[in-house]
Coordinates of C-alpha atoms and ligand atoms in Angstrom, one line a residue:
M1 CA 0.0 0.0 0.0
A2 CA 1.3 3.5 -0.9
E3 CA 2.8 5.5 2.0
V4 CA 3.3 9.2 2.3
E5 CA 6.0 10.9 4.3
A6 CA 4.9 13.0 7.2
V7 CA 6.8 16.1 5.9
Q8 CA 5.0 15.9 2.7
I9 CA 1.6 15.6 4.5
I10 CA 2.4 18.8 6.5
A11 CA 3.4 20.7 3.4
E12 CA 0.4 19.6 1.4
S13 CA -2.0 20.2 4.2
L14 CA -0.8 23.8 4.6
K15 CA -1.0 24.3 0.9
Q16 CA -4.6 22.9 0.9
Q17 CA -5.5 25.4 3.7
G18 CA -4.3 28.4 1.7
V19 CA -1.0 29.0 3.3
E20 CA 1.6 30.5 0.9
Y21 CA 4.6 31.7 2.9
V22 CA 7.0 30.1 5.3
F23 CA 9.7 32.0 7.2
G24 CA 12.2 30.2 9.3
I25 CA 15.6 29.0 10.2
I26 CA 16.2 25.3 9.6
G27 CA 18.2 22.7 11.6
I28 CA 17.6 19.3 13.1
P29 CA 14.9 18.0 12.9
V30 CA 13.1 20.2 10.4
I31 CA 15.5 20.2 7.4
E32 CA 13.5 17.8 5.3
L33 CA 10.4 19.6 6.2
S34 CA 11.7 22.9 4.7
M35 CA 12.5 21.0 1.5
A36 CA 9.0 19.5 1.4
F37 CA 7.6 22.9 1.7
Q38 CA 9.4 24.1 -1.4
A39 CA 8.5 20.9 -3.2
A40 CA 4.9 21.5 -2.4
G41 CA 5.1 25.1 -3.9
L42 CA 5.2 27.0 -0.6
K43 CA 7.5 30.0 -0.7
Y44 CA 10.3 29.5 1.9
I45 CA 12.2 32.4 3.2
G46 CA 15.3 31.6 5.3
M47 CA 16.0 34.3 7.9
R48 CA 18.8 35.0 10.3
N49 CA 17.0 35.1 13.6
E50 CA 13.9 33.2 14.6
Q51 CA 12.3 36.2 16.2
A52 CA 12.5 38.2 13.0
A53 CA 11.2 35.2 11.0
C54 CA 8.2 35.1 13.4
Y55 CA 7.6 38.8 12.9
A56 CA 7.8 38.4 9.1
A57 CA 5.3 35.5 9.2
Q58 CA 2.8 37.5 11.3
A59 CA 3.1 40.5 9.1
I60 CA 2.3 38.5 5.9
G61 CA -0.7 37.2 7.8
Y62 CA -1.9 40.7 8.5
L63 CA -1.2 41.9 5.0
T64 CA -2.8 39.0 3.2
G65 CA -5.4 37.8 5.7
K66 CA -3.9 34.2 5.4
P67 CA -1.5 33.0 8.1
G68 CA 2.1 32.8 7.4
V69 CA 4.1 30.0 8.9
C70 CA 7.2 30.4 11.1
L71 CA 9.4 27.3 11.0
V72 CA 11.8 26.7 13.9
V73 CA 13.9 24.0 15.5
S74 CA 13.4 22.5 18.9
G75 CA 14.2 24.0 22.3
P76 CA 16.1 27.3 21.7
G77 CA 14.5 27.8 18.3
L78 CA 11.0 27.6 19.8
L79 CA 12.0 29.8 22.8
H80 CA 13.3 32.5 20.5
V81 CA 9.9 32.8 18.8
T82 CA 7.8 33.0 21.9
G83 CA 8.3 36.8 21.8
G84 CA 7.0 36.8 18.3
M85 CA 4.1 34.6 19.1
A86 CA 3.1 36.9 21.9
N87 CA 3.3 39.9 19.6
A88 CA 1.0 38.3 17.0
Q89 CA -1.5 37.2 19.7
V90 CA -1.6 40.6 21.3
N91 CA -1.9 42.3 17.9
C92 CA -4.7 39.9 16.9
W93 CA -2.8 38.8 13.7
P94 CA -3.0 35.3 12.2
L95 CA 0.1 33.2 12.6
I96 CA 1.1 29.5 12.6
V97 CA 4.3 28.4 14.3
I98 CA 5.7 25.0 13.5
G99 CA 8.4 23.6 15.7
G100 CA 10.6 20.6 15.5
A101 CA 10.9 18.7 18.8
T102 CA 13.2 16.1 20.3
N103 CA 12.5 12.5 19.5
Q104 CA 9.8 11.1 21.8
D105 CA 12.1 8.2 22.6
H106 CA 14.4 10.6 24.2
E107 CA 11.9 12.6 26.2
G108 CA 12.5 12.7 29.9
I109 CA 16.1 11.4 29.7
G110 CA 17.7 14.6 28.4
G111 CA 16.9 14.6 24.7
F112 CA 18.6 17.0 22.3
Q113 CA 17.0 20.4 22.8
E114 CA 14.3 18.8 24.9
C115 CA 11.8 21.4 26.0
P116 CA 8.0 21.4 26.9
Q117 CA 7.2 23.3 23.8
V118 CA 3.4 22.8 23.6
E119 CA 3.1 24.1 27.2
L120 CA 5.4 26.9 26.5
S121 CA 3.5 28.1 23.5
R122 CA 0.0 27.7 25.0
P123 CA -0.3 31.2 26.7
Y124 CA 0.5 32.9 23.4
C125 CA -1.8 30.7 21.3
K126 CA -5.4 30.1 20.5
Y127 CA -4.5 26.5 19.7
A128 CA -1.3 24.5 20.5
A129 CA -1.1 20.8 19.8
R130 CA 1.2 17.9 18.9
P131 CA -0.3 15.6 16.2
A132 CA -0.1 12.1 17.5
T133 CA 0.6 10.4 14.2
A134 CA 1.5 11.4 10.6
A135 CA -2.0 10.3 9.5
L136 CA -3.6 12.9 11.8
I137 CA -1.6 15.9 10.6
P138 CA -4.2 17.3 8.2
L139 CA -6.7 17.5 11.1
H140 CA -4.4 19.6 13.2
V141 CA -3.3 21.8 10.3
E142 CA -6.8 22.6 9.3
K143 CA -7.7 23.4 13.0
A144 CA -4.5 25.6 13.3
V145 CA -5.5 27.6 10.2
R146 CA -9.1 27.9 11.3
Y147 CA -8.2 29.1 14.8
A148 CA -5.7 31.5 13.5
T149 CA -8.2 33.2 11.2
Y150 CA -11.7 32.7 12.5
G151 CA -13.1 35.1 15.1
R152 CA -10.4 37.3 16.6
P153 CA -7.3 36.2 14.6
G154 CA -4.4 34.9 16.6
V155 CA -1.7 32.2 16.8
A156 CA -1.6 28.4 16.5
Y157 CA 1.3 26.2 17.4
L158 CA 2.0 22.8 16.0
D159 CA 4.8 20.6 17.5
F160 CA 6.5 17.9 15.6
P161 CA 8.9 15.5 17.3
G162 CA 11.7 14.1 15.1
N163 CA 10.2 10.6 15.1
I164 CA 6.9 11.9 13.8
L165 CA 8.6 14.0 11.1
Q166 CA 10.5 10.9 9.9
S167 CA 7.4 8.7 9.9
K168 CA 5.1 7.8 7.1
A169 CA 1.3 7.2 6.9
Q170 CA -0.6 4.8 4.7
E171 CA -2.2 6.9 2.1
A172 CA -5.7 5.5 2.7
R173 CA -5.4 6.2 6.4
I174 CA -4.5 9.9 6.1
Y175 CA -7.2 12.1 7.6
K176 CA -9.2 14.0 5.0
A177 CA -9.6 17.6 6.0
L178 CA -11.7 20.0 4.1
A179 CA -10.1 23.2 3.0
H180 CA -12.3 25.5 5.0
P181 CA -13.9 28.6 3.6
A182 CA -12.9 32.1 4.5
P183 CA -14.2 33.1 8.0
P184 CA -17.9 33.8 8.2
L185 CA -18.9 37.5 8.4
A186 CA -20.6 38.4 11.7
Y187 CA -23.6 40.6 11.0
P188 CA -24.7 43.2 13.6
P189 CA -28.2 42.9 15.2
H190 CA -30.4 45.4 13.3
D191 CA -31.7 47.0 16.4
D192 CA -28.2 47.8 17.7
V193 CA -27.4 49.5 14.4
I194 CA -30.5 51.7 14.8
R195 CA -29.4 52.5 18.4
A196 CA -25.9 53.4 17.3
A197 CA -27.2 55.6 14.5
K198 CA -29.6 57.4 16.9
L199 CA -26.7 58.1 19.4
L200 CA -24.5 59.5 16.6
R201 CA -27.2 61.7 15.2
Q202 CA -27.9 63.2 18.7
S203 CA -24.3 63.7 19.4
K204 CA -22.9 67.3 19.6
R205 CA -19.3 66.2 19.5
P206 CA -19.0 62.9 17.7
L207 CA -15.8 61.1 17.0
V208 CA -15.1 57.9 15.0
I209 CA -12.0 55.9 16.0
V210 CA -10.7 53.6 13.3
G211 CA -8.5 50.8 14.6
K212 CA -6.4 48.1 13.0
G213 CA -9.4 45.7 13.3
S214 CA -10.9 47.8 10.5
A215 CA -7.7 47.5 8.5
Y216 CA -7.7 43.7 9.0
A217 CA -11.4 43.6 8.1
H218 CA -10.6 45.3 4.7
A219 CA -13.3 47.8 5.7
E220 CA -11.6 50.7 3.8
N221 CA -14.1 51.2 1.0
T222 CA -17.1 51.1 3.3
L223 CA -15.5 53.4 5.9
R224 CA -14.3 55.9 3.3
H225 CA -17.8 56.2 1.9
F226 CA -19.2 56.5 5.5
I227 CA -16.8 59.2 6.5
E228 CA -17.0 61.2 3.2
N229 CA -20.8 61.2 3.4
T230 CA -21.4 61.8 7.1
N231 CA -18.5 64.2 7.4
L232 CA -17.8 62.9 10.9
P233 CA -14.4 63.6 12.4
F234 CA -12.2 60.5 12.7
L235 CA -9.0 59.5 14.4
P236 CA -7.0 56.5 13.2
T237 CA -5.0 54.4 15.7
P238 CA -1.4 53.9 14.8
M239 CA -2.0 50.9 12.5
G240 CA -5.6 52.0 11.7
K241 CA -3.8 54.8 9.7
G242 CA -4.7 54.7 6.0
V243 CA -8.1 52.8 6.3
V244 CA -9.5 56.3 5.6
S245 CA -6.6 58.4 4.3
D246 CA -4.6 60.5 6.7
T247 CA -5.1 63.3 4.2
A248 CA -8.9 63.1 4.3
P249 CA -10.4 66.4 5.5
Q250 CA -12.2 64.6 8.3
C251 CA -9.0 63.2 9.8
V252 CA -8.4 65.0 13.1
S253 CA -5.0 63.4 14.1
S254 CA -3.5 66.9 14.5
A255 CA -6.1 67.5 17.2
R256 CA -5.9 64.1 18.8
T257 CA -5.8 65.2 22.5
L258 CA -8.7 67.6 22.1
A259 CA -10.8 65.1 20.0
L260 CA -10.5 62.4 22.7
Q261 CA -11.0 64.7 25.6
K262 CA -14.1 66.5 24.4
A263 CA -16.0 63.9 22.3
D264 CA -19.4 63.1 23.7
V265 CA -20.0 60.0 21.5
V266 CA -17.2 57.8 20.3
L267 CA -17.7 55.2 17.6
L268 CA -15.0 52.6 18.2
L269 CA -14.4 50.5 15.1
G270 CA -12.0 47.6 15.7
A271 CA -9.8 49.2 18.4
R272 CA -9.4 48.2 22.0
L273 CA -9.6 50.7 24.9
N274 CA -6.2 49.7 26.1
W275 CA -3.1 51.9 26.8
I276 CA -3.0 53.1 23.2
L277 CA -6.4 54.7 23.7
H278 CA -5.8 55.7 27.3
F279 CA -8.3 53.0 28.6
G280 CA -11.2 55.2 27.5
K281 CA -11.1 57.1 30.8
A282 CA -10.9 60.6 32.3
P283 CA -8.9 62.8 32.2
R284 CA -8.1 61.8 28.6
Y285 CA -11.8 61.5 27.9
D286 CA -14.9 63.3 29.1
K287 CA -16.2 61.4 32.1
D288 CA -19.6 61.2 30.5
V289 CA -18.5 60.1 27.0
K290 CA -20.6 57.3 25.5
F291 CA -19.0 54.5 23.5
I292 CA -20.4 52.6 20.6
Q293 CA -18.1 49.7 20.5
V294 CA -17.9 47.3 17.5
D295 CA -15.6 44.3 17.7
I296 CA -15.6 40.8 16.2
N297 CA -14.6 39.4 19.6
P298 CA -17.5 39.5 22.1
E299 CA -15.2 39.1 25.1
E300 CA -13.7 42.5 24.2
L301 CA -17.0 44.3 24.6
H302 CA -17.3 46.6 27.7
N303 CA -13.6 46.1 28.4
S304 CA -12.4 49.0 30.6
V305 CA -15.5 51.1 30.0
V306 CA -19.1 50.0 29.7
A307 CA -20.2 50.7 26.2
S308 CA -23.6 52.4 25.5
V309 CA -24.0 50.2 22.5
A310 CA -21.8 47.1 22.3
I311 CA -21.9 45.2 19.0
Q312 CA -20.3 41.9 18.1
A313 CA -19.9 42.2 14.3
D314 CA -17.4 42.5 11.5
I315 CA -16.7 46.1 10.8
R316 CA -17.7 46.0 7.1
P317 CA -21.3 44.9 7.4
F318 CA -21.7 47.0 10.5
A319 CA -20.4 50.2 8.7
E320 CA -22.6 49.4 5.6
Q321 CA -25.7 49.1 7.7
L322 CA -24.9 52.2 9.9
F323 CA -24.4 54.2 6.7
E324 CA -27.8 53.1 5.4
Q325 CA -29.4 54.4 8.6
M326 CA -27.6 57.7 8.6
N327 CA -28.2 58.2 4.9
A328 CA -31.9 57.5 5.2
V329 CA -32.2 60.8 7.1
N330 CA -29.5 62.6 4.9
F331 CA -27.3 63.0 8.0
R332 CA -24.3 65.1 7.5
F333 CA -22.2 66.6 10.3
G334 CA -21.4 69.9 8.6
Y335 CA -18.4 72.2 9.2
E336 CA -20.7 74.8 10.6
Q337 CA -21.0 72.7 13.8
D338 CA -19.2 74.2 16.8
W339 CA -17.3 70.9 17.3
W340 CA -15.8 71.1 13.8
K341 CA -14.8 74.7 14.4
Q342 CA -13.0 73.7 17.6
L343 CA -11.2 70.8 16.0
A344 CA -10.2 72.9 13.0
V345 CA -8.6 75.6 15.2
K346 CA -6.7 73.0 17.1
C347 CA -5.6 71.2 14.0
K348 CA -4.2 74.4 12.5
Q349 CA -2.4 75.4 15.7
N350 CA -0.7 72.1 15.9
R351 CA 0.2 72.0 12.2
D352 CA 1.7 75.4 12.5
T353 CA 3.9 74.3 15.5
V354 CA 5.1 71.3 13.6
Q355 CA 5.7 73.2 10.4
K356 CA 8.1 75.5 12.1
M357 CA 10.2 72.6 13.5
S358 CA 9.9 70.8 10.1
L359 CA 11.4 73.7 8.3
N360 CA 14.2 74.2 10.7
T361 CA 17.0 72.4 8.9
E362 CA 19.8 73.6 11.2
T363 CA 22.3 70.9 11.9
P364 CA 22.4 68.7 13.9
L365 CA 19.0 67.9 12.5
N366 CA 15.8 67.5 14.5
Y367 CA 13.2 64.7 14.0
Y368 CA 10.6 66.9 12.5
A369 CA 12.8 68.2 9.8
V370 CA 14.0 64.6 8.9
F371 CA 10.4 63.3 8.7
H372 CA 9.1 66.3 6.8
H373 CA 11.7 66.0 4.0
L374 CA 11.4 62.2 3.9
R375 CA 7.7 62.5 3.4
E376 CA 8.1 65.0 0.6
L377 CA 10.1 62.5 -1.4
L378 CA 8.3 59.2 -0.7
P379 CA 5.8 57.8 -3.1
K380 CA 2.4 58.2 -1.5
D381 CA 1.6 54.5 -1.5
T382 CA 4.8 53.4 0.4
I383 CA 4.3 50.8 3.0
I384 CA 5.9 52.3 6.2
V385 CA 7.4 50.0 8.8
S386 CA 8.5 51.9 11.9
E387 CA 9.9 51.3 15.4
G388 CA 11.9 53.1 18.0
A389 CA 10.8 55.5 20.8
N390 CA 10.7 59.1 19.5
T391 CA 11.4 57.8 15.9
M392 CA 8.2 55.8 15.9
D393 CA 6.0 58.4 17.8
I394 CA 7.0 61.4 15.8
G395 CA 7.2 59.4 12.6
R396 CA 3.6 58.3 13.2
S397 CA 2.3 61.9 13.0
M398 CA 4.7 63.1 10.3
L399 CA 4.6 60.3 7.8
L400 CA 1.1 60.0 6.3
N401 CA -0.7 56.8 5.1
E402 CA -3.1 57.1 2.3
Q403 CA -3.8 53.4 2.0
P404 CA -4.9 50.7 4.5
R405 CA -2.5 48.2 6.0
H406 CA 0.5 50.4 4.9
R407 CA 1.8 51.0 8.4
L408 CA 3.4 48.3 10.6
D409 CA 4.9 49.2 13.9
A410 CA 5.7 48.1 17.4
G411 CA 2.0 47.6 17.9
T412 CA -0.2 46.8 20.9
F413 CA 2.6 44.9 22.6
G414 CA 5.2 47.7 22.0
T415 CA 7.7 45.2 20.7
M416 CA 11.1 46.5 19.6
G417 CA 13.0 44.5 16.9
V418 CA 10.0 43.9 14.7
G419 CA 11.0 46.4 11.9
P420 CA 13.4 44.4 9.6
G421 CA 11.2 41.2 9.8
F422 CA 8.1 43.2 9.0
A423 CA 9.9 44.9 6.2
V424 CA 10.9 41.6 4.6
A425 CA 7.3 40.5 4.6
A426 CA 6.1 43.8 3.3
A427 CA 8.6 43.7 0.5
L428 CA 7.6 40.2 -0.5
F429 CA 4.0 41.2 -0.4
C430 CA 4.7 44.1 -2.8
R431 CA 6.6 41.9 -5.1
D432 CA 3.8 39.3 -5.3
F433 CA 0.7 41.5 -5.0
A434 CA 1.6 45.1 -5.6
P435 CA 4.7 45.4 -7.9
G436 CA 6.3 48.8 -7.9
K437 CA 5.2 49.7 -4.4
R438 CA 8.0 50.6 -2.0
V439 CA 8.8 49.7 1.6
L440 CA 10.3 52.2 4.0
C441 CA 11.6 50.9 7.3
V442 CA 12.2 53.8 9.7
E443 CA 14.2 52.7 12.7
G444 CA 15.7 54.3 15.7
D445 CA 19.4 53.3 16.1
S446 CA 18.5 51.2 19.1
A447 CA 15.5 49.5 17.4
F448 CA 17.6 48.6 14.4
G449 CA 20.1 46.8 16.6
F450 CA 17.6 44.1 17.6
S451 CA 17.3 42.6 14.1
G452 CA 19.8 44.4 12.0
M453 CA 21.3 41.3 10.5
E454 CA 18.1 40.7 8.5
I455 CA 19.6 43.1 5.9
E456 CA 21.4 40.0 4.7
T457 CA 18.0 38.4 4.1
M458 CA 16.9 41.4 2.2
V459 CA 20.0 41.3 0.0
R460 CA 19.7 37.5 -0.6
Y461 CA 16.1 37.8 -1.7
K462 CA 16.7 41.0 -3.7
L463 CA 14.2 43.1 -1.6
P464 CA 14.2 46.8 -2.2
V465 CA 13.7 48.0 1.3
T466 CA 14.9 51.5 2.2
I467 CA 16.0 51.5 5.8
V468 CA 16.2 54.9 7.4
I469 CA 18.0 54.9 10.7
V470 CA 17.2 58.1 12.7
N471 CA 20.3 58.1 14.8
N472 CA 20.6 59.9 18.1
N473 CA 23.3 57.6 19.6
G474 CA 21.0 56.1 22.2
I475 CA 17.8 54.8 23.6
Y476 CA 15.1 57.5 24.0
G477 CA 17.3 60.6 24.3
G478 CA 20.7 60.2 22.9
F479 CA 24.2 61.5 23.6
D480 CA 26.5 63.9 21.8
K481 CA 30.1 62.9 21.2
D482 CA 31.6 65.3 23.7
T483 CA 29.3 64.2 26.6
F484 CA 29.9 60.6 25.7
E485 CA 33.6 61.0 25.6
A486 CA 33.7 63.1 28.9
I487 CA 31.7 60.4 30.7
R488 CA 33.9 57.7 29.4
S489 CA 37.3 59.3 29.9
E490 CA 37.9 57.4 33.0
G491 CA 36.7 54.8 35.4
D492 CA 34.8 51.5 35.2
L493 CA 32.7 51.8 32.0
T494 CA 30.2 49.2 33.2
Q495 CA 29.4 51.7 36.1
I496 CA 29.5 55.0 34.3
T497 CA 28.3 54.4 30.8
P498 CA 24.6 55.5 31.0
P499 CA 22.3 52.6 30.3
S500 CA 20.6 54.6 27.6
A501 CA 23.8 55.2 25.6
L502 CA 24.7 53.5 22.4
G503 CA 27.9 54.0 20.4
V504 CA 28.2 57.6 19.1
Q505 CA 28.4 58.3 15.4
V506 CA 28.1 54.6 14.4
R507 CA 28.2 54.3 10.6
Y508 CA 25.4 51.7 10.3
E509 CA 25.1 52.4 6.6
E510 CA 28.6 50.8 6.1
M511 CA 27.0 47.5 6.9
M512 CA 25.6 47.5 3.3
K513 CA 29.1 47.4 2.0
M514 CA 29.6 43.9 3.4
F515 CA 27.1 42.8 0.7
G516 CA 28.4 45.0 -2.1
M517 CA 25.5 47.4 -1.6
K518 CA 25.4 51.1 -1.0
G519 CA 24.5 53.0 2.1
Y520 CA 24.3 56.7 2.8
F521 CA 25.3 58.8 5.9
C522 CA 23.5 62.1 6.2
T523 CA 24.0 65.0 8.5
E524 CA 22.2 67.6 6.3
I525 CA 18.9 67.8 4.6
E526 CA 20.4 68.0 1.1
Q527 CA 22.3 64.7 1.7
L528 CA 19.1 63.1 3.0
Q529 CA 17.2 64.3 -0.1
A530 CA 19.8 63.0 -2.5
A531 CA 19.9 59.6 -0.6
V532 CA 16.2 59.1 -0.7
K533 CA 16.0 60.0 -4.4
A534 CA 18.7 57.3 -5.1
A535 CA 17.0 54.8 -2.9
N536 CA 13.7 55.3 -4.7
Q537 CA 15.3 54.1 -7.9
L538 CA 16.3 50.7 -6.4
T539 CA 14.2 47.7 -7.5
D540 CA 16.3 44.7 -6.4
R541 CA 18.2 45.6 -3.3
P542 CA 17.9 47.2 0.1
T543 CA 19.8 50.3 1.3
I544 CA 20.5 52.1 4.6
I545 CA 20.3 55.8 5.0
N546 CA 21.8 56.7 8.4
V547 CA 20.7 60.1 9.5
A548 CA 22.6 61.7 12.4
I549 CA 20.2 63.9 14.3
S550 CA 20.7 66.1 17.3
P551 CA 20.8 63.9 20.5
S552 CA 18.8 66.5 22.3
S553 CA 16.0 66.5 19.6
D554 CA 12.7 65.6 21.2
R555 CA 8.9 65.5 20.7
K556 CA 7.0 68.8 20.7
P557 CA 5.6 69.6 24.2
Q558 CA 2.6 67.3 25.1
S559 CA -0.3 68.1 27.3
F560 CA -0.3 64.7 28.9
N561 CA 2.5 62.5 30.0
W562 CA 2.6 59.4 28.0
L563 CA 1.1 56.3 29.7
T564 CA 0.4 58.2 32.9
E565 CA -2.6 60.2 34.1
S566 CA -5.2 57.7 33.3
K567 CA -7.1 56.8 36.4
L568 CA -8.6 53.3 36.6
Ligands
LIG601 P1 -5.6 49.4 17.6 O1 -4.2 49.0 18.0 O2 -5.7 49.9 16.3 O3 -6.2 50.2 18.6 P2 -6.5 46.8 18.6 O4 -5.5 45.8 18.2 O5 -6.4 47.3 20.0 O6 -6.4 48.0 17.5 O7 -7.9 46.3 18.4 C1 -8.3 45.6 17.2 C2 -9.6 45.0 17.5 O8 -10.2 44.7 16.3 C3 -9.5 43.7 18.3 O9 -10.2 43.8 19.5 C4 -10.1 42.7 17.4 O10 -10.9 41.7 18.0 C5 -10.9 43.5 16.4 N1 -11.1 42.9 15.1 C6 -10.3 42.2 14.3 N2 -10.8 41.9 13.1 C7 -12.0 42.4 13.1 C8 -13.1 42.4 12.2 N3 -13.0 41.8 11.0 N4 -14.2 43.1 12.5 C9 -14.3 43.7 13.7 N5 -13.4 43.7 14.6 C10 -12.2 43.1 14.3
LIG602 MG1 18.1 56.3 19.3

């Protein structure tokens, strides 16, 4: 009777369930598995660090809606991706991790890289399992893909001991899984849509918050139509940027603090009231604000604040039905409304402040000048990956997104080190689905250090990623050369080197030379402009633009301290 190898069963099951990409680092016992993936037509991308591979796999999941796979070896390999699994789970992004494991014969007696992998993964997963036999693999693969993508998306882990990977199954005995259809759309209860519409119509100071759940839901067309026609002010969350364009007249990002603080009704579309949205509480919000909360996950409803209308639904059908209700009475929140006037004044004030800093091109450069000039030269549909402290925060307001799912950053978990992995996935996505589109990876010098070696991956796969390192020689605030030298002139460096210090004037762009590629070092705006123009021409290779900025450059003054001043 015909027999099929387990590795082939895994590869074909993934393929059957719609998986296309695998990111990983191979080693015993998953070498043959990686080859089986390629033989089955899956795209295998070998990376340099398991964490970065895991970040890449989850980014492709977010961008395509189909989970990417991260393939790792046993023990340390799996441990290195737990950070990535947690990041995907917290971001609600679909991901499947496949780990090799020690031979079951050796379990309990000190097997090679032996480790309780299923237990270790479980807190970061919706589903974690070890298929008992080769014949049962399709059952678990189908379940992993279903759990990763249905309901609130998340992570699934499948564990494969060496002896299972080397086994075979009789063809007739192999479990026959169906390729399941795309996740069902959850429709809102009609009465709740009517209540939501009524609350919005009565509101004096309405605000729509567009979260990354709306981006994942592909609700862009519906929401653009809704916002354009109702003229309601909206605020995107960091990765909700671009679902409705940042350049739309109804976008009030420049008046974020005021919009949150004074709104009387907030329509929350696929965003959680967590730290990013200051838990929905005073003093960042009006104490009497009413929330209309829409989320695919019913357990999320009423989290932190009791919503006035709480709806378990997919954003798309909800927004369509809400629009019908608003349109039936020709609702339009005109600019003559007092709320719009307040928002407009604040937007203008903040834009003027930022404009002043942006046009100040004195050296050493400040963040705002760097981002302003970067923005001027970037194609408008660039996918922007960003991480770092100030680099990410200031870049979020300065670099605009006109399209959905075009911003990937440290996310809900606040994870540093995600940038290069995300950028690899974004560049592959562009190559396969949106040729010609560019990927910009804006990194603080500290953030870049976590996964910098992935530039070799970008070179190997000919990925045109422009990495801009906004370099202040440190974590958060940086150090200038003189201070740094003065501190270090004597004594025990482990005692006196400030924990936030990194090497000063490090020429990160020279790393590109190791691969025969070009990098750019910039201290002035003209150099930055020339470098970005040159980078925009690249179609088959990455580059690094290392921009030295003033170590004392900071955010513009904020009315609230970050993360503090929210009373629970
Ligand atoms: P943000 O970081 O933009 O604030 P969060 O990650 O906090 O966004 O929240 C996203 C929310 O969107 C999650 O609670 C998730 O359950 C929800 N979500 C994901 N997909 C959908 C969808 N298709 N429809 C509705 N809600 C969704
Ligand atoms: Mg820095």
